[in-house]
Coordinates of C-alpha atoms in Angstrom, one line a residue:
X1 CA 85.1 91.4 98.1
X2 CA 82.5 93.6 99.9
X3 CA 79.3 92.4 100.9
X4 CA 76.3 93.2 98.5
X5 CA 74.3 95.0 101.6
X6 CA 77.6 97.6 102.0
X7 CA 77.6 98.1 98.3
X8 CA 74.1 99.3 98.2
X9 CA 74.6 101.1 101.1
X10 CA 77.2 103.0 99.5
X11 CA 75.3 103.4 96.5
X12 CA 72.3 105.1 98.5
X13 CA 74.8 107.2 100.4
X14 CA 76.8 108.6 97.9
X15 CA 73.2 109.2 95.5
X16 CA 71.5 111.2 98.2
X17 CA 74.7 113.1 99.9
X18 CA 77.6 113.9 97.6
X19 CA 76.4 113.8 94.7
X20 CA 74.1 116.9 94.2
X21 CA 74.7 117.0 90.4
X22 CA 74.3 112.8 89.7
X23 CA 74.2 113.2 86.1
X24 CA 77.4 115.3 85.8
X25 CA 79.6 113.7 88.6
X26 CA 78.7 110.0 87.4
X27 CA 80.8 110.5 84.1
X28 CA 84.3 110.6 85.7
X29 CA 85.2 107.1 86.8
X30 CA 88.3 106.7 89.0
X31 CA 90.5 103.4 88.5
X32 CA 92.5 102.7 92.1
X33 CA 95.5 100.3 92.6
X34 CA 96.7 99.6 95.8
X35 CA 100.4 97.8 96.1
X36 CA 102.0 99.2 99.5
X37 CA 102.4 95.8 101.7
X38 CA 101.0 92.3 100.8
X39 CA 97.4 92.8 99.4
X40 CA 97.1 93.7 95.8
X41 CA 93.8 95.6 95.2
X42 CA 92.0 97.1 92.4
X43 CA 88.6 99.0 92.0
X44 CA 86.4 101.4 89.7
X45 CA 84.5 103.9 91.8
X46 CA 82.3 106.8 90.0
X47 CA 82.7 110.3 91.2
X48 CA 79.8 109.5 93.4
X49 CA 81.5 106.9 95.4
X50 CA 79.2 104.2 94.0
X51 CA 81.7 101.0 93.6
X52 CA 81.4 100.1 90.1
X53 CA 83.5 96.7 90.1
X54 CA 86.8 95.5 92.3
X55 CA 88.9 93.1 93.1
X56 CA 91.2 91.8 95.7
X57 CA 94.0 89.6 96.2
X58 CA 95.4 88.6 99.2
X59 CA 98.7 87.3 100.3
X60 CA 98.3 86.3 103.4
X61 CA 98.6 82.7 103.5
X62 CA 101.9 82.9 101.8
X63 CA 103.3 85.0 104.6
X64 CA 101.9 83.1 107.3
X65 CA 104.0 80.0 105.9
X66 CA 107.0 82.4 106.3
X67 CA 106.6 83.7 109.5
X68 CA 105.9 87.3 108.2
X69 CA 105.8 89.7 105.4
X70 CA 109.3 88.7 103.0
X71 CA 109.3 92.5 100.8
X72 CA 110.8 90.4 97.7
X73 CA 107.7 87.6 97.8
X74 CA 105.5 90.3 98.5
X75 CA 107.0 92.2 95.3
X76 CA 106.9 89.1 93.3
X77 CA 103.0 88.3 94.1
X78 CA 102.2 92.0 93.3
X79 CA 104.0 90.9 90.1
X80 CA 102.0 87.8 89.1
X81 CA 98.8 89.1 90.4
X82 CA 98.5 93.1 89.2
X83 CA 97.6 93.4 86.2
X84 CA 94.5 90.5 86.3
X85 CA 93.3 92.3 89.2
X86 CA 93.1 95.3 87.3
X87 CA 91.7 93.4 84.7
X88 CA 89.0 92.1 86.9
X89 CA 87.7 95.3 88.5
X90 CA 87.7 96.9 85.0
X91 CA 85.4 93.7 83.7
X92 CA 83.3 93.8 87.0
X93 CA 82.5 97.0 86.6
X94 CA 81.8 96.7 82.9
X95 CA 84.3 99.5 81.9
X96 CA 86.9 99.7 79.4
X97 CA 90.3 101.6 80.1
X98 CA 89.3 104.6 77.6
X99 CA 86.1 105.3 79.9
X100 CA 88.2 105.9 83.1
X101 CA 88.5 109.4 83.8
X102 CA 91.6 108.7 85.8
X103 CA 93.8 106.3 88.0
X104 CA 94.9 106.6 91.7
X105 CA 97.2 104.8 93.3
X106 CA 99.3 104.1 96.1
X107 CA 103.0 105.8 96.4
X108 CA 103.6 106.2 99.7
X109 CA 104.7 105.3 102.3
X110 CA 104.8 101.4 102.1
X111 CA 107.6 98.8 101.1
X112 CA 109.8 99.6 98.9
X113 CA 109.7 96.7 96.6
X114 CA 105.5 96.8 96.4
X115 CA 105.3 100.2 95.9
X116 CA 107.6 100.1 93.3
X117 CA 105.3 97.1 91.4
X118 CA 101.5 99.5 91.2
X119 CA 103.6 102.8 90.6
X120 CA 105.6 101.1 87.4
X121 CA 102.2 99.3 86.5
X122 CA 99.8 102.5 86.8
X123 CA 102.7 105.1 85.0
X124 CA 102.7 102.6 81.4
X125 CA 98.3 102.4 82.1
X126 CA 98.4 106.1 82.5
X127 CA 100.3 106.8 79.3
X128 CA 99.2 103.9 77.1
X129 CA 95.5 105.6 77.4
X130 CA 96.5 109.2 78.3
X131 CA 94.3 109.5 81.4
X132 CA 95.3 111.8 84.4
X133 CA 97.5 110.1 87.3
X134 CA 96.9 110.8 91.2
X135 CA 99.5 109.6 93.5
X136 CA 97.8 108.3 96.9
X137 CA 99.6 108.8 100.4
X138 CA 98.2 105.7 101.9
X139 CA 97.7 106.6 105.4
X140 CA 95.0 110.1 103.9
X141 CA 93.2 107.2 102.0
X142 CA 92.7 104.9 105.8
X143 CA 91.9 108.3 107.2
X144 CA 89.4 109.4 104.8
X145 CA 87.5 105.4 104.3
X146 CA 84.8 106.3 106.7
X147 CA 83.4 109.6 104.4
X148 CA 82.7 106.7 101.7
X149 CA 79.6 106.0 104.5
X150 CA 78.3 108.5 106.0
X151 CA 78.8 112.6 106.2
X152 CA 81.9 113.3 108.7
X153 CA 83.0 117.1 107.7
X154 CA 86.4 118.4 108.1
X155 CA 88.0 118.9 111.1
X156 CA 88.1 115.5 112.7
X157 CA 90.7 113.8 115.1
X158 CA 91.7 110.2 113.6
X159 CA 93.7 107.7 114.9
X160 CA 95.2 105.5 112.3
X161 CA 96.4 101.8 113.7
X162 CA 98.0 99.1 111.1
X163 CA 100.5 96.4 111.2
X164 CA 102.6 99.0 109.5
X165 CA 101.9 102.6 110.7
X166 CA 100.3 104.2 114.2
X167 CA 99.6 108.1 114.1
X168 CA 97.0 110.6 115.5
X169 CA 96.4 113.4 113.3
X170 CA 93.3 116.2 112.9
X171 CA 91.8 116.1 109.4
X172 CA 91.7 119.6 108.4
X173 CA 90.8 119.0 104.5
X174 CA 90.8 116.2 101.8
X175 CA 95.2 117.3 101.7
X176 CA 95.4 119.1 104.9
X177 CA 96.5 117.2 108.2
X178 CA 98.3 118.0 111.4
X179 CA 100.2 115.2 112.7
X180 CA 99.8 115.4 116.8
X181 CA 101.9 111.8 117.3
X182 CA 103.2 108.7 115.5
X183 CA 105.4 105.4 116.7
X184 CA 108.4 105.7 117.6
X185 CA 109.6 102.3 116.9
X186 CA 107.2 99.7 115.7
X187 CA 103.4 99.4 114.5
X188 CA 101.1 98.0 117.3
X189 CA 100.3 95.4 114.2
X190 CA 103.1 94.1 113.3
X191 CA 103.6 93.9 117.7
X192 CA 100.8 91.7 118.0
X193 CA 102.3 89.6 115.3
X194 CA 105.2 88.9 116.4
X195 CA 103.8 88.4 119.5
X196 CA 101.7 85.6 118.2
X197 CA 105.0 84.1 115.8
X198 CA 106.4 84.3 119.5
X199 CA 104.1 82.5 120.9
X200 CA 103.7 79.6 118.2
X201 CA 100.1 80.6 117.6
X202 CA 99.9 79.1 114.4
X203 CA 100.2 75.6 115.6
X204 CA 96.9 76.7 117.8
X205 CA 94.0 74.7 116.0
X206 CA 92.1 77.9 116.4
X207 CA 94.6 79.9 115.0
X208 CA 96.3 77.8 111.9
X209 CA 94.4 80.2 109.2
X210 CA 94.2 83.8 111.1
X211 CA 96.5 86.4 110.9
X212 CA 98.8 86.8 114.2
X213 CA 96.3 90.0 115.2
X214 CA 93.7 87.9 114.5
X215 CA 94.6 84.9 116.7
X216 CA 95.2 87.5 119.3
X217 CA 92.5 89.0 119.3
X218 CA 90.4 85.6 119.1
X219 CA 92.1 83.6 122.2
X220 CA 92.3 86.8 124.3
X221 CA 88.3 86.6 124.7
X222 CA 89.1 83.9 127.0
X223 CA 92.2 84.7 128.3
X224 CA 92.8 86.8 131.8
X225 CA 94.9 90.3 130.8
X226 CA 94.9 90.6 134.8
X227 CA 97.7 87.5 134.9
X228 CA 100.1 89.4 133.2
X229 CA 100.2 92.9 133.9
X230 CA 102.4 94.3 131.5
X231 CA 103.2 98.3 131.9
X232 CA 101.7 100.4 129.2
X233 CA 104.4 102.2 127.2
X234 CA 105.9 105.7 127.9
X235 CA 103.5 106.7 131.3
X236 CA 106.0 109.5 131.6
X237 CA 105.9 111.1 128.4
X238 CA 103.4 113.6 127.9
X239 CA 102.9 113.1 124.3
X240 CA 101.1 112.0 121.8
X241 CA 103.4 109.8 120.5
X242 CA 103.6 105.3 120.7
X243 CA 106.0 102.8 121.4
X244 CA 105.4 99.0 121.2
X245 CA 108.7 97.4 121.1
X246 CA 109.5 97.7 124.9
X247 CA 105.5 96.2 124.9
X248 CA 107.1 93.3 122.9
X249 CA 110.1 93.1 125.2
X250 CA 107.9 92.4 128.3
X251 CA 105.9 89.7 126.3
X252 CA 109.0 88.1 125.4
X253 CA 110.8 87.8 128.7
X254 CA 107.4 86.7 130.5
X255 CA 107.3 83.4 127.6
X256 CA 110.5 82.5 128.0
X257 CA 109.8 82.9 132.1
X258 CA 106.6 80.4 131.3
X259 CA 108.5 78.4 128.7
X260 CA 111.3 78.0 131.5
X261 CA 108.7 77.0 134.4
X262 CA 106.9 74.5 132.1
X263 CA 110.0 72.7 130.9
X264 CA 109.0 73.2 127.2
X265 CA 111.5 75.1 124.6
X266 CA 110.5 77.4 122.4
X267 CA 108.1 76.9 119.5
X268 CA 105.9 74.9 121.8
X269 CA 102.6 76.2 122.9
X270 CA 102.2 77.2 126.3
X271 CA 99.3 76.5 128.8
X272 CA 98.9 80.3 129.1
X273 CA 98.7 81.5 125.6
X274 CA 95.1 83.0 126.1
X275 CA 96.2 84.9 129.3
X276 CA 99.5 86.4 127.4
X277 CA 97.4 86.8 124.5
X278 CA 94.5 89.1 126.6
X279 CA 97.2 90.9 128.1
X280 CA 99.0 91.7 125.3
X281 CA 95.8 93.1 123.6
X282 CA 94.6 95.3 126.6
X283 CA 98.0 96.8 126.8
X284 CA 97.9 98.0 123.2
X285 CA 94.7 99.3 123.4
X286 CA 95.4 100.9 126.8
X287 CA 98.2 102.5 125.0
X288 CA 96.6 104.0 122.1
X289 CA 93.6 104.6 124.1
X290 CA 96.2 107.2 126.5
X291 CA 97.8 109.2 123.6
X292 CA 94.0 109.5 121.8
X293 CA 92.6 110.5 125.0
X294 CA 95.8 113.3 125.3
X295 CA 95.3 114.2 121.8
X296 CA 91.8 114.8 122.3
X297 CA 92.7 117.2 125.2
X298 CA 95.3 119.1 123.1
X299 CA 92.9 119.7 120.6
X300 CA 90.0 121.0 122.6
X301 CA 92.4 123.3 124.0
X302 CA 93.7 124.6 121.6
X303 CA 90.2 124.7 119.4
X304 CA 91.3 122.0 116.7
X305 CA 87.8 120.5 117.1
X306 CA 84.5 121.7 116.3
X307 CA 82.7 122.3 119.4
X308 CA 79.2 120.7 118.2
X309 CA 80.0 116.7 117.6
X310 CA 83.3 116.4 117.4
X311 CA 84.6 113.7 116.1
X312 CA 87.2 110.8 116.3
X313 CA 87.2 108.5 113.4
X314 CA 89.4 105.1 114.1
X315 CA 90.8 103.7 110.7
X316 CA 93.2 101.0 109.6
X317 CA 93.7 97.2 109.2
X318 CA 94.3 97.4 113.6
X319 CA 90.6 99.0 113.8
X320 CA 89.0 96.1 113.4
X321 CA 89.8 94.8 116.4
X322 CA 86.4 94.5 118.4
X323 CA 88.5 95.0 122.2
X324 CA 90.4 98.0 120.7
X325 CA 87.1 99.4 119.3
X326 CA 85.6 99.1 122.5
X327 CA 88.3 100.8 124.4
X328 CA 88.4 103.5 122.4
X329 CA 84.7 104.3 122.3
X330 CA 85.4 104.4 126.3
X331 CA 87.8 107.5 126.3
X332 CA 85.3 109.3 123.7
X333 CA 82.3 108.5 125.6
X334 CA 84.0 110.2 128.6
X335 CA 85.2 113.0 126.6
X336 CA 82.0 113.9 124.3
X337 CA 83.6 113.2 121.0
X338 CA 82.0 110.8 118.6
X339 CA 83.6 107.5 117.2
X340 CA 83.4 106.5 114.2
X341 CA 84.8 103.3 112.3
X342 CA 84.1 101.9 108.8
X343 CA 83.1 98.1 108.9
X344 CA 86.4 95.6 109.1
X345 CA 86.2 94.7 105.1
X346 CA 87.4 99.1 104.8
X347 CA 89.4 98.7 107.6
X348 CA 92.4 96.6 106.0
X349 CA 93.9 97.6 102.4
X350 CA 92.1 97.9 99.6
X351 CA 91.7 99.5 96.2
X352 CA 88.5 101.1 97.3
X353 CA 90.1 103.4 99.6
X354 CA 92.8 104.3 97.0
X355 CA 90.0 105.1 94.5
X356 CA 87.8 106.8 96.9
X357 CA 90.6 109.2 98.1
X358 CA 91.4 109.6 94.1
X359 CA 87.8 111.1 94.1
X360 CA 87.5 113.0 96.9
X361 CA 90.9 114.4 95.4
X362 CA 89.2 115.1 92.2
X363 CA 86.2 116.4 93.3
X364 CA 88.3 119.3 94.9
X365 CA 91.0 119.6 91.9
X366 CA 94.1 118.5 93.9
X367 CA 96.9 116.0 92.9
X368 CA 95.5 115.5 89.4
X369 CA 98.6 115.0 87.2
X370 CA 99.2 114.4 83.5
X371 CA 100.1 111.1 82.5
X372 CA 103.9 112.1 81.3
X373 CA 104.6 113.1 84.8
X374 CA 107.5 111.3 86.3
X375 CA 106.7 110.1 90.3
X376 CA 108.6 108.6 92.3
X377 CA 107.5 106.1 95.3
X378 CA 108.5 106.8 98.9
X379 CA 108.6 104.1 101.8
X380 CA 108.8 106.5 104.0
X381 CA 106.4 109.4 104.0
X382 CA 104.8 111.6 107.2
X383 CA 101.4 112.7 107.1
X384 CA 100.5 116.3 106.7
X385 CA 101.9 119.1 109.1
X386 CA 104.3 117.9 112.0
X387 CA 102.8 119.2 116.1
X388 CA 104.6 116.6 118.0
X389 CA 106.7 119.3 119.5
X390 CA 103.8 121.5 120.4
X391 CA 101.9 118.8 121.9
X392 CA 104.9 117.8 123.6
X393 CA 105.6 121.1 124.8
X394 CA 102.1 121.1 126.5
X395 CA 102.3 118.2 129.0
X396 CA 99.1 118.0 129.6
X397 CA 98.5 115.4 132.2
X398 CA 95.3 113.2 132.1
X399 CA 92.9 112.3 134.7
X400 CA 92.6 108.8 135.4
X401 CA 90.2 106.7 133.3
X402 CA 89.6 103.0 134.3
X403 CA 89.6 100.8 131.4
X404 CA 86.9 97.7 132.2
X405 CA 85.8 95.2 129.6
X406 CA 84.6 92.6 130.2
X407 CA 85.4 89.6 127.6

């Protein structure tokens, strides 16, 4: 649930800056369903933006029993759990089905077996009351959150960071991206959790409730990154593209070198966890900190960017990591673009996001289909128009920018 202060806030925003026609807009209502991973949400926003009612349900605790996300529990708790979340959003917002104007939700890209669950869910809502259907792509719905807050026009540079995804793309339109780089391997999420499986953090009495990003993120405030200085990924490829599995690859080997000094075996927690942990962190955000900082360069150099306040919004269920926040807001402080992040509750899935981008879809008239429209899910989906080889094909080489934090 969102805080009542954000809700208002919202409320206010939308009133006084998107909605020049109140009256008219407020009588389309968008349903949203989000399914893609391990967090089955639900929510009814008016055309506004105003969040009429929503509801959330987390799986979290499940997984961290299991060590990590298992795609047929994840399935089967989007299963049990769907259709009374749905149900509760409709009720909180006081709205029956026959008043929505239309549903949105999530088919791509995500797991398989959850997509699969809100798709199959939303295609008998959508015919059983005849209302339009608009598919989501999940990672334009993270990109577009912040616009829910505050006025960020078309074209911006975001940088979208999740346990599932990394890319860097300019926003040129509600439907219209360029995709400058994306990871090569894994998500600097799901790096920092394994990481922290790696490192037993769950049996941490700090850590026995967080996520493993979480816990990383909490005992690397008192940790020393300078103990372990691990190399930041690809120095030697001018791109805009990541990789965090060679990251991972040094974190393992310096555990087990630890695990092998202090006569333990593995599963118990080291002495150095918050050191490991704080190197680990600044790493990753050195990393993505590097390709934004390139991206940024490619697009003022190519005029992607509006010269006046340009713009780089930082979305995702990774953005809410204070340290990576702050690292960021480094590189676009020294190169005159803006940062801009919505508050941790938008940063992680949602079915805000998922009904907000069904509105900003509607507003525009794009994506809306009929209900009797077959649409298939797809796990696997890239994000707008590919420039990887065009920003490869630059080089550009960046000037040196020293990353200092303090904790």
């Amino acid at each position: 649930m969102f805080p009542t202060k954000v809700k208002r806030l919202l409320q206010l925003r939308h009133t006084l800056w998107l909605c020049p026609s109140f009256k008219a807009a407020c009588s389309r209502l968008v349903l949203g369903i989000e399914t893609s991973c391990d967090d089955t949400g639900a929510a009814v926003m008016d055309e506004t933006g105003k969040i009429l009612g929503e509801s959330l349900h987390s799986q979290k605790e499940v997984h961290l029993r299991t060590g990590g996300i298992i795609p047929t529990v994840a399935q089967q708790l989007h299963r049990e759990n769907l259709e009374r979340v749905v149900q509760e959003a409709l009720e909180r917002s006081v709205v029956a089905p026959s008043q929505l104007f239309a549903v949105a939700t999530t088919v791509k890209p995500g797991l398989g077996l959850s997509l699969g669950i809100g798709l199959d869910f939303s295609r008998r809502f959508v015919r059983r009351h005849n209302k339009p259907f608009i598919p989501i792509h999940h990672m334009e719905a993270h990109a577009l959150t912040v616009r829910m807050l505050q006025p960020v026009p078309f074209p911006f540079l975001v940088l979208l960071v999740s346990g599932g995804h990394s890319l860097l793309a300019v926003a040129r339109g509600v439907d219209d991206f360029l995709l400058l780089g994306h990871s090569m391997d894994e998500a600097p999420g799901d790096t920092m959790d394994k990481v922290a499986r790696r490192l037993s953090l769950i049996k941490h009495p700090q850590c026995s409730t967080l996520s493993g990003g979480q816990a990383i993120e909490l005992l690397a405030k008192d940790g020393d990154r300078a103990r372990f200085p691990f190399r930041t990924p690809m120095g030697q490829t001018y791109d805009c593209c990541f990789s965090f599995a060679g990251l991972r690859n040094q974190v393992n080997m310096a555990i087990m070198k630890k695990e092998a000094e202090e006569g333990v075996e593995q599963g118990t927690l080291l002495s150095c966890v918050q050191d490991i942990a704080a190197a680990t962190q600044h790493t990753v955000a050195s990393h993505l900190a590097k390709r934004t900082h390139r991206a940024i360069v490619f697009c003022k150099e190519n005029g992607l960017l509006p010269s006046s306040n340009p713009t780089l919004v930082l979305s995702g269920g990774v953005a809410s990591n204070q340290y990576i926040r702050k690292t960021l807001s480094i590189i676009t402080e020294t190169t005159g673009l803006h940062l801009v992040c919505p508050p941790a509750e938008f940063c992680t899935d949602n079915g805000v996001m998922i009904a907000w981008n069904g509105v900003e879809r509607l507003r525009e008239g794009k994506g809306i289909l009929p209900p009797n429209v077959d649409v298939s899910y797809e796990p696997k989906a890239p994000l707008g128009v590919d420039m990887i080889a065009e920003v490869r094909a630059a080089a550009i080489r960046l000037p040196s920018i020293r990353i200092k934090i303090p904790n």
